PDB file of C-alpha atoms and ligand atoms in Angstrom:
ATOM      1  CA  UNK A  28      70.552 123.324 120.839  1.00  0.00           C
ATOM      2  CA  UNK A  29      69.322 124.973 117.635  1.00  0.00           C
ATOM      3  CA  UNK A  30      67.744 122.565 115.117  1.00  0.00           C
ATOM      4  CA  UNK A  31      70.487 123.025 112.552  1.00  0.00           C
ATOM      5  CA  UNK A  32      73.140 122.431 115.233  1.00  0.00           C
ATOM      6  CA  UNK A  33      71.353 119.310 116.483  1.00  0.00           C
ATOM      7  CA  UNK A  34      71.130 117.782 113.018  1.00  0.00           C
ATOM      8  CA  UNK A  35      74.677 118.730 112.045  1.00  0.00           C
ATOM      9  CA  UNK A  36      76.906 115.769 111.220  1.00  0.00           C
ATOM     10  CA  UNK A  37      80.373 116.193 112.703  1.00  0.00           C
ATOM     11  CA  UNK A  38      83.211 113.834 111.944  1.00  0.00           C
ATOM     12  CA  UNK A  39      86.327 113.520 114.085  1.00  0.00           C
ATOM     13  CA  UNK A  40      88.866 112.629 111.464  1.00  0.00           C
ATOM     14  CA  UNK A  41      92.555 112.576 110.580  1.00  0.00           C
ATOM     15  CA  UNK A  42      93.462 113.134 106.943  1.00  0.00           C
ATOM     16  CA  UNK A  43      95.514 109.930 106.652  1.00  0.00           C
ATOM     17  CA  UNK A  44      93.246 107.736 108.749  1.00  0.00           C
ATOM     18  CA  UNK A  45      91.830 105.116 106.415  1.00  0.00           C
ATOM     19  CA  UNK A  46      89.003 104.349 108.862  1.00  0.00           C
ATOM     20  CA  UNK A  47      87.936 108.021 108.845  1.00  0.00           C
ATOM     21  CA  UNK A  48      88.381 108.071 105.032  1.00  0.00           C
ATOM     22  CA  UNK A  49      85.740 105.291 104.803  1.00  0.00           C
ATOM     23  CA  UNK A  50      83.200 107.442 106.616  1.00  0.00           C
ATOM     24  CA  UNK A  51      84.069 110.530 104.556  1.00  0.00           C
ATOM     25  CA  UNK A  52      83.314 108.520 101.403  1.00  0.00           C
ATOM     26  CA  UNK A  53      80.043 107.179 102.869  1.00  0.00           C
ATOM     27  CA  UNK A  54      78.891 110.692 103.829  1.00  0.00           C
ATOM     28  CA  UNK A  55      79.729 111.969 100.343  1.00  0.00           C
ATOM     29  CA  UNK A  56      78.076 109.049  98.559  1.00  0.00           C
ATOM     30  CA  UNK A  57      74.930 109.730 100.550  1.00  0.00           C
ATOM     31  CA  UNK A  58      75.249 113.487  99.781  1.00  0.00           C
ATOM     32  CA  UNK A  59      75.295 114.356 103.476  1.00  0.00           C
ATOM     33  CA  UNK A  60      77.122 117.578 104.298  1.00  0.00           C
ATOM     34  CA  UNK A  61      79.324 117.310 107.375  1.00  0.00           C
ATOM     35  CA  UNK A  62      81.812 119.229 109.426  1.00  0.00           C
ATOM     36  CA  UNK A  63      85.290 117.824 109.944  1.00  0.00           C
ATOM     37  CA  UNK A  64      86.917 118.057 113.367  1.00  0.00           C
ATOM     38  CA  UNK A  65      90.584 117.181 112.868  1.00  0.00           C
ATOM     39  CA  UNK A  66      92.321 114.957 115.420  1.00  0.00           C
ATOM     40  CA  UNK A  67      96.081 114.862 114.874  1.00  0.00           C
ATOM     41  CA  UNK A  68      97.171 111.245 115.369  1.00  0.00           C
ATOM     42  CA  UNK A  69     100.891 112.007 115.288  1.00  0.00           C
ATOM     43  CA  UNK A  70     101.457 115.445 116.856  1.00  0.00           C
ATOM     44  CA  UNK A  71     102.926 115.269 120.363  1.00  0.00           C
ATOM     45  CA  UNK A  72     102.338 111.537 120.606  1.00  0.00           C
ATOM     46  CA  UNK A  73      98.798 111.779 119.245  1.00  0.00           C
ATOM     47  CA  UNK A  74      95.781 113.874 120.245  1.00  0.00           C
ATOM     48  CA  UNK A  75      93.678 110.706 120.209  1.00  0.00           C
ATOM     49  CA  UNK A  76      95.433 109.564 123.367  1.00  0.00           C
ATOM     50  CA  UNK A  77      94.797 112.775 125.312  1.00  0.00           C
ATOM     51  CA  UNK A  78      92.147 113.074 127.989  1.00  0.00           C
ATOM     52  CA  UNK A  79      89.927 115.362 125.935  1.00  0.00           C
ATOM     53  CA  UNK A  80      89.562 112.931 123.035  1.00  0.00           C
ATOM     54  CA  UNK A  81      89.335 109.848 125.219  1.00  0.00           C
ATOM     55  CA  UNK A  82      86.343 111.447 126.923  1.00  0.00           C
ATOM     56  CA  UNK A  83      84.705 111.315 123.465  1.00  0.00           C
ATOM     57  CA  UNK A  84      85.992 107.877 122.463  1.00  0.00           C
ATOM     58  CA  UNK A  85      87.555 105.776 125.239  1.00  0.00           C
ATOM     59  CA  UNK A  86      89.221 103.641 122.542  1.00  0.00           C
ATOM     60  CA  UNK A  87      91.307 106.626 121.450  1.00  0.00           C
ATOM     61  CA  UNK A  88      90.574 105.988 117.775  1.00  0.00           C
ATOM     62  CA  UNK A  89      89.092 107.964 114.902  1.00  0.00           C
ATOM     63  CA  UNK A  90      86.570 108.144 113.319  1.00  0.00           C
ATOM     64  CA  UNK A  91      83.874 109.409 115.661  1.00  0.00           C
ATOM     65  CA  UNK A  92      80.587 110.805 114.403  1.00  0.00           C
ATOM     66  CA  UNK A  93      78.463 113.262 116.328  1.00  0.00           C
ATOM     67  CA  UNK A  94      74.833 113.580 115.300  1.00  0.00           C
ATOM     68  CA  UNK A  95      71.763 114.745 117.170  1.00  0.00           C
ATOM     69  CA  UNK A  96      73.540 114.578 120.515  1.00  0.00           C
ATOM     70  CA  UNK A  97      74.825 111.050 119.800  1.00  0.00           C
ATOM     71  CA  UNK A  98      78.445 110.021 119.714  1.00  0.00           C
ATOM     72  CA  UNK A  99      79.069 107.053 117.419  1.00  0.00           C
ATOM     73  CA  UNK A 100      82.302 105.129 116.970  1.00  0.00           C
ATOM     74  CA  UNK A 101      83.595 102.367 114.640  1.00  0.00           C
ATOM     75  CA  UNK A 102      83.532 103.111 110.910  1.00  0.00           C
ATOM     76  CA  UNK A 103      81.329 100.140 110.012  1.00  0.00           C
ATOM     77  CA  UNK A 104      78.735 101.020 112.664  1.00  0.00           C
ATOM     78  CA  UNK A 105      78.821 104.666 111.562  1.00  0.00           C
ATOM     79  CA  UNK A 106      78.359 103.797 107.858  1.00  0.00           C
ATOM     80  CA  UNK A 107      75.463 101.474 108.674  1.00  0.00           C
ATOM     81  CA  UNK A 108      73.909 104.114 110.946  1.00  0.00           C
ATOM     82  CA  UNK A 109      74.058 106.662 108.116  1.00  0.00           C
ATOM     83  CA  UNK A 110      72.530 104.160 105.713  1.00  0.00           C
ATOM     84  CA  UNK A 111      69.681 103.270 108.058  1.00  0.00           C
ATOM     85  CA  UNK A 112      69.036 106.826 109.194  1.00  0.00           C
ATOM     86  CA  UNK A 113      69.126 108.443 105.720  1.00  0.00           C
ATOM     87  CA  UNK A 114      67.314 106.679 102.869  1.00  0.00           C
ATOM     88  CA  UNK A 115      68.991 108.398  99.941  1.00  0.00           C
ATOM     89  CA  UNK A 116      71.714 106.699  97.891  1.00  0.00           C
ATOM     90  CA  UNK A 117      71.839 103.388  99.799  1.00  0.00           C
ATOM     91  CA  UNK A 118      75.227 101.887 100.559  1.00  0.00           C
ATOM     92  CA  UNK A 119      73.860  98.356 100.914  1.00  0.00           C
ATOM     93  CA  UNK A 120      71.640  96.281  98.601  1.00  0.00           C
ATOM     94  CA  UNK A 121      68.110  95.366  99.690  1.00  0.00           C
ATOM     95  CA  UNK A 122      68.358  91.589  99.492  1.00  0.00           C
ATOM     96  CA  UNK A 123      69.613  90.050 102.781  1.00  0.00           C
ATOM     97  CA  UNK A 124      71.982  87.651 101.012  1.00  0.00           C
ATOM     98  CA  UNK A 125      73.470  90.431  98.897  1.00  0.00           C
ATOM     99  CA  UNK A 126      73.771  92.620 101.988  1.00  0.00           C
ATOM    100  CA  UNK A 127      75.652  89.846 103.771  1.00  0.00           C
ATOM    101  CA  UNK A 128      78.018  89.466 100.819  1.00  0.00           C
ATOM    102  CA  UNK A 129      78.790  93.187 100.590  1.00  0.00           C
ATOM    103  CA  UNK A 130      79.327  93.360 104.360  1.00  0.00           C
ATOM    104  CA  UNK A 131      81.615  90.319 104.187  1.00  0.00           C
ATOM    105  CA  UNK A 132      83.796  92.069 101.593  1.00  0.00           C
ATOM    106  CA  UNK A 133      83.974  95.275 103.638  1.00  0.00           C
ATOM    107  CA  UNK A 134      84.724  93.341 106.825  1.00  0.00           C
ATOM    108  CA  UNK A 135      87.690  91.628 105.188  1.00  0.00           C
ATOM    109  CA  UNK A 136      89.262  95.070 104.992  1.00  0.00           C
ATOM    110  CA  UNK A 137      87.992  96.311 108.359  1.00  0.00           C
ATOM    111  CA  UNK A 138      88.772  93.237 110.465  1.00  0.00           C
ATOM    112  CA  UNK A 139      91.381  91.188 108.657  1.00  0.00           C
ATOM    113  CA  UNK A 140      93.655  93.730 106.942  1.00  0.00           C
ATOM    114  CA  UNK A 141      93.430  97.147 108.552  1.00  0.00           C
ATOM    115  CA  UNK A 142      93.908  96.290 112.258  1.00  0.00           C
ATOM    116  CA  UNK A 143      97.293  94.756 111.439  1.00  0.00           C
ATOM    117  CA  UNK A 144      98.370  98.012 109.752  1.00  0.00           C
ATOM    118  CA  UNK A 145      97.236 100.364 112.453  1.00  0.00           C
ATOM    119  CA  UNK A 146      99.457 102.971 114.085  1.00  0.00           C
ATOM    120  CA  UNK A 147      99.184 101.610 117.638  1.00  0.00           C
ATOM    121  CA  UNK A 148      99.837  98.007 116.502  1.00  0.00           C
ATOM    122  CA  UNK A 149     102.909  99.059 114.568  1.00  0.00           C
ATOM    123  CA  UNK A 150     104.159 101.165 117.450  1.00  0.00           C
ATOM    124  CA  UNK A 151     103.776  98.163 119.754  1.00  0.00           C
ATOM    125  CA  UNK A 152     105.640  95.757 117.506  1.00  0.00           C
ATOM    126  CA  UNK A 153     108.377  98.343 116.869  1.00  0.00           C
ATOM    127  CA  UNK A 154     108.799  98.816 120.628  1.00  0.00           C
ATOM    128  CA  UNK A 155     108.683  95.095 121.459  1.00  0.00           C
ATOM    129  CA  UNK A 156     110.251  93.323 118.492  1.00  0.00           C
ATOM    130  CA  UNK A 157     113.005  95.862 117.898  1.00  0.00           C
ATOM    131  CA  UNK A 158     115.128  95.853 114.758  1.00  0.00           C
ATOM    132  CA  UNK A 159     114.246  92.292 113.805  1.00  0.00           C
ATOM    133  CA  UNK A 160     110.824  93.127 112.469  1.00  0.00           C
ATOM    134  CA  UNK A 161     110.372  95.161 109.300  1.00  0.00           C
ATOM    135  CA  UNK A 162     107.033  96.883 109.991  1.00  0.00           C
ATOM    136  CA  UNK A 163     106.500  97.876 106.352  1.00  0.00           C
ATOM    137  CA  UNK A 164     106.927  94.231 105.314  1.00  0.00           C
ATOM    138  CA  UNK A 165     104.602  93.183 108.167  1.00  0.00           C
ATOM    139  CA  UNK A 166     101.880  95.569 106.955  1.00  0.00           C
ATOM    140  CA  UNK A 167     102.454  94.679 103.297  1.00  0.00           C
ATOM    141  CA  UNK A 168     102.198  90.965 104.053  1.00  0.00           C
ATOM    142  CA  UNK A 169      98.695  91.335 105.524  1.00  0.00           C
ATOM    143  CA  UNK A 170      97.590  93.660 102.748  1.00  0.00           C
ATOM    144  CA  UNK A 171      98.790  91.264 100.029  1.00  0.00           C
ATOM    145  CA  UNK A 172      97.093  88.342 101.759  1.00  0.00           C
ATOM    146  CA  UNK A 173      93.834  90.263 102.116  1.00  0.00           C
ATOM    147  CA  UNK A 174      93.854  91.628  98.558  1.00  0.00           C
ATOM    148  CA  UNK A 175      94.600  88.161  97.168  1.00  0.00           C
ATOM    149  CA  UNK A 176      91.390  86.812  98.711  1.00  0.00           C
ATOM    150  CA  UNK A 177      89.393  89.895  97.671  1.00  0.00           C
ATOM    151  CA  UNK A 178      90.738  89.636  94.113  1.00  0.00           C
ATOM    152  CA  UNK A 179      89.624  86.021  93.903  1.00  0.00           C
ATOM    153  CA  UNK A 180      86.118  86.907  95.076  1.00  0.00           C
ATOM    154  CA  UNK A 181      85.902  89.804  92.622  1.00  0.00           C
ATOM    155  CA  UNK A 182      86.923  87.389  89.862  1.00  0.00           C
ATOM    156  CA  UNK A 183      84.038  85.084  90.752  1.00  0.00           C
ATOM    157  CA  UNK A 184      81.404  87.778  90.054  1.00  0.00           C
ATOM    158  CA  UNK A 185      79.351  87.555  86.896  1.00  0.00           C
ATOM    159  CA  UNK A 186      80.153  90.141  84.206  1.00  0.00           C
ATOM    160  CA  UNK A 187      82.707  92.880  84.186  1.00  0.00           C
ATOM    161  CA  UNK A 188      81.376  95.300  86.782  1.00  0.00           C
ATOM    162  CA  UNK A 189      82.791  98.686  87.706  1.00  0.00           C
ATOM    163  CA  UNK A 190      82.041  98.029  91.381  1.00  0.00           C
ATOM    164  CA  UNK A 191      81.501  94.937  93.543  1.00  0.00           C
ATOM    165  CA  UNK A 192      77.707  95.052  93.563  1.00  0.00           C
ATOM    166  CA  UNK A 193      75.229  96.866  91.280  1.00  0.00           C
ATOM    167  CA  UNK A 194      76.043  99.970  89.261  1.00  0.00           C
ATOM    168  CA  UNK A 195      77.255 102.380  91.901  1.00  0.00           C
ATOM    169  CA  UNK A 196      79.856 102.189  94.651  1.00  0.00           C
ATOM    170  CA  UNK A 197      78.571 101.228  98.089  1.00  0.00           C
ATOM    171  CA  UNK A 198      79.794 100.001 101.460  1.00  0.00           C
ATOM    172  CA  UNK A 199      82.552  97.784 100.070  1.00  0.00           C
ATOM    173  CA  UNK A 200      84.093 100.595  98.030  1.00  0.00           C
ATOM    174  CA  UNK A 201      83.980 102.867 101.115  1.00  0.00           C
ATOM    175  CA  UNK A 202      86.354 100.356 102.740  1.00  0.00           C
ATOM    176  CA  UNK A 203      88.391  99.214  99.734  1.00  0.00           C
ATOM    177  CA  UNK A 204      89.603 102.548  98.374  1.00  0.00           C
ATOM    178  CA  UNK A 205      91.150 103.763 101.684  1.00  0.00           C
ATOM    179  CA  UNK A 206      92.923 100.418 102.095  1.00  0.00           C
ATOM    180  CA  UNK A 207      94.387 100.727  98.613  1.00  0.00           C
ATOM    181  CA  UNK A 208      95.529 104.245  99.543  1.00  0.00           C
ATOM    182  CA  UNK A 209      97.424 102.683 102.473  1.00  0.00           C
ATOM    183  CA  UNK A 210      98.823  99.947 100.246  1.00  0.00           C
ATOM    184  CA  UNK A 211     100.159 102.494  97.761  1.00  0.00           C
ATOM    185  CA  UNK A 212     101.584 104.553 100.604  1.00  0.00           C
ATOM    186  CA  UNK A 213     103.645 101.573 101.732  1.00  0.00           C
ATOM    187  CA  UNK A 214     104.639 100.435  98.239  1.00  0.00           C
ATOM    188  CA  UNK A 215     102.476  97.308  97.860  1.00  0.00           C
ATOM    189  CA  UNK A 216     102.557  96.259  94.201  1.00  0.00           C
ATOM    190  CA  UNK A 217      98.888  96.497  93.183  1.00  0.00           C
ATOM    191  CA  UNK A 218      99.255  95.225  89.598  1.00  0.00           C
ATOM    192  CA  UNK A 219      98.850  91.708  91.019  1.00  0.00           C
ATOM    193  CA  UNK A 220      95.214  92.639  91.784  1.00  0.00           C
ATOM    194  CA  UNK A 221      93.696  93.843  88.483  1.00  0.00           C
ATOM    195  CA  UNK A 222      90.031  93.609  89.534  1.00  0.00           C
ATOM    196  CA  UNK A 223      90.768  95.687  92.637  1.00  0.00           C
ATOM    197  CA  UNK A 224      92.699  98.205  90.532  1.00  0.00           C
ATOM    198  CA  UNK A 225      89.790  98.483  88.084  1.00  0.00           C
ATOM    199  CA  UNK A 226      87.293  99.307  90.846  1.00  0.00           C
ATOM    200  CA  UNK A 227      89.677 101.809  92.409  1.00  0.00           C
ATOM    201  CA  UNK A 228      90.284 103.516  89.051  1.00  0.00           C
ATOM    202  CA  UNK A 229      86.546 103.913  88.515  1.00  0.00           C
ATOM    203  CA  UNK A 230      85.869 105.220  92.032  1.00  0.00           C
ATOM    204  CA  UNK A 231      88.670 107.757  91.774  1.00  0.00           C
ATOM    205  CA  UNK A 232      86.836 109.416  88.870  1.00  0.00           C
ATOM    206  CA  UNK A 233      83.900 110.201  91.188  1.00  0.00           C
ATOM    207  CA  UNK A 234      83.562 113.431  93.178  1.00  0.00           C
ATOM    208  CA  UNK A 235      82.497 111.600  96.362  1.00  0.00           C
ATOM    209  CA  UNK A 236      85.845 109.804  96.451  1.00  0.00           C
ATOM    210  CA  UNK A 237      87.890 112.770  95.267  1.00  0.00           C
ATOM    211  CA  UNK A 238      86.529 115.019  98.022  1.00  0.00           C
ATOM    212  CA  UNK A 239      87.132 112.329 100.659  1.00  0.00           C
ATOM    213  CA  UNK A 240      90.753 111.728  99.595  1.00  0.00           C
ATOM    214  CA  UNK A 241      93.396 112.368 102.269  1.00  0.00           C
ATOM    215  CA  UNK A 242      95.199 115.082 100.297  1.00  0.00           C
ATOM    216  CA  UNK A 243      91.967 117.074 100.017  1.00  0.00           C
ATOM    217  CA  UNK A 244      91.294 117.291 103.752  1.00  0.00           C
ATOM    218  CA  UNK A 245      91.643 120.562 105.628  1.00  0.00           C
ATOM    219  CA  UNK A 246      94.227 119.017 107.984  1.00  0.00           C
ATOM    220  CA  UNK A 247      96.314 117.464 105.179  1.00  0.00           C
ATOM    221  CA  UNK A 248     100.050 118.025 105.392  1.00  0.00           C
ATOM    222  CA  UNK A 249     102.004 118.175 102.105  1.00  0.00           C
ATOM    223  CA  UNK A 250     104.275 115.134 101.724  1.00  0.00           C
TER     224      UNK A 250
HETATM  225  N1  GSH B  23      87.893  99.452 113.869  1.00  0.00           N
HETATM  226  C1  GSH B  23      88.028 100.881 113.939  1.00  0.00           C
HETATM  227  C2  GSH B  23      89.454 101.237 113.644  1.00  0.00           C
HETATM  228  C3  GSH B  23      89.739 102.691 113.932  1.00  0.00           C
HETATM  229  C4  GSH B  23      91.217 102.967 113.846  1.00  0.00           C
HETATM  230  O1  GSH B  23      92.038 102.063 113.959  1.00  0.00           O
HETATM  231  N2  GSH B  23      91.571 104.237 113.627  1.00  0.00           N
HETATM  232  C5  GSH B  23      92.961 104.589 113.524  1.00  0.00           C
HETATM  233  C6  GSH B  23      93.205 105.458 112.324  1.00  0.00           C
HETATM  234  S1  GSH B  23      92.926 104.600 110.809  1.00  0.00           S
HETATM  235  C7  GSH B  23      93.379 105.371 114.764  1.00  0.00           C
HETATM  236  O2  GSH B  23      92.640 106.197 115.252  1.00  0.00           O
HETATM  237  N3  GSH B  23      94.603 105.100 115.247  1.00  0.00           N
HETATM  238  C8  GSH B  23      95.148 105.773 116.371  1.00  0.00           C
HETATM  239  C9  GSH B  23      96.187 104.961 117.061  1.00  0.00           C
HETATM  240  O3  GSH B  23      96.521 103.879 116.581  1.00  0.00           O
HETATM  241  O4  GSH B  23      96.680 105.441 118.079  1.00  0.00           O
HETATM  242  C10 GSH B  23      87.072 101.533 112.925  1.00  0.00           C
HETATM  243  O5  GSH B  23      86.769 100.906 111.922  1.00  0.00           O
HETATM  244  O6  GSH B  23      86.623 102.670 113.158  1.00  0.00           O
END
């Protein structure tokens, strides 16, 4: 493999995948150029479930990062890998306590909100709970619950910061902004979460977030 090929960062992504969106933001914040390999999660039942993609990620989920012959899965693990492997523009603070706090905020999105909104979970409940379950209300319920707790924690910070920690967006914002994109997509009323809205408004003025946005991806479909 040529050197430039070996060091190339390749991201298996779907434009509307909020987990892939997190990694796109992290790559942009760290000013790391990357190549996008689109995986269509909806076409013909989903490319992620086909043999070819499952050979790359047996979980059948995006994102996947390829780098130097490695195949990495799970958005949190990928973001932390990028942060540890490339020094520039750190996503996490240096202090272990601060690092734990930022991770805890990001994990609230990754573990306690997003999995309950995911395509395969919603497909399962649609297939098994039939007409009785309103899947949009199901997703919205978990988003509202998660944002309520996040809002409270943001309110407990000292000062009126533009981001959760420090001056610049980091790991938490990589996770928060895609989740808010999902919330808006499903009509969750965000005005109940002013501190979240303030951080999102600031991040959306930044090129790293703009370029990572779903509508700006090469596989985006006009809606
Ligand atoms: N915990 C995983 C979640 C990945 C995930 O759920 N990806 C979704 C898109 S946001 C997916 O590929 N869904 C395909 C499916 O549900 O079939 C991560 O953070 O990377």
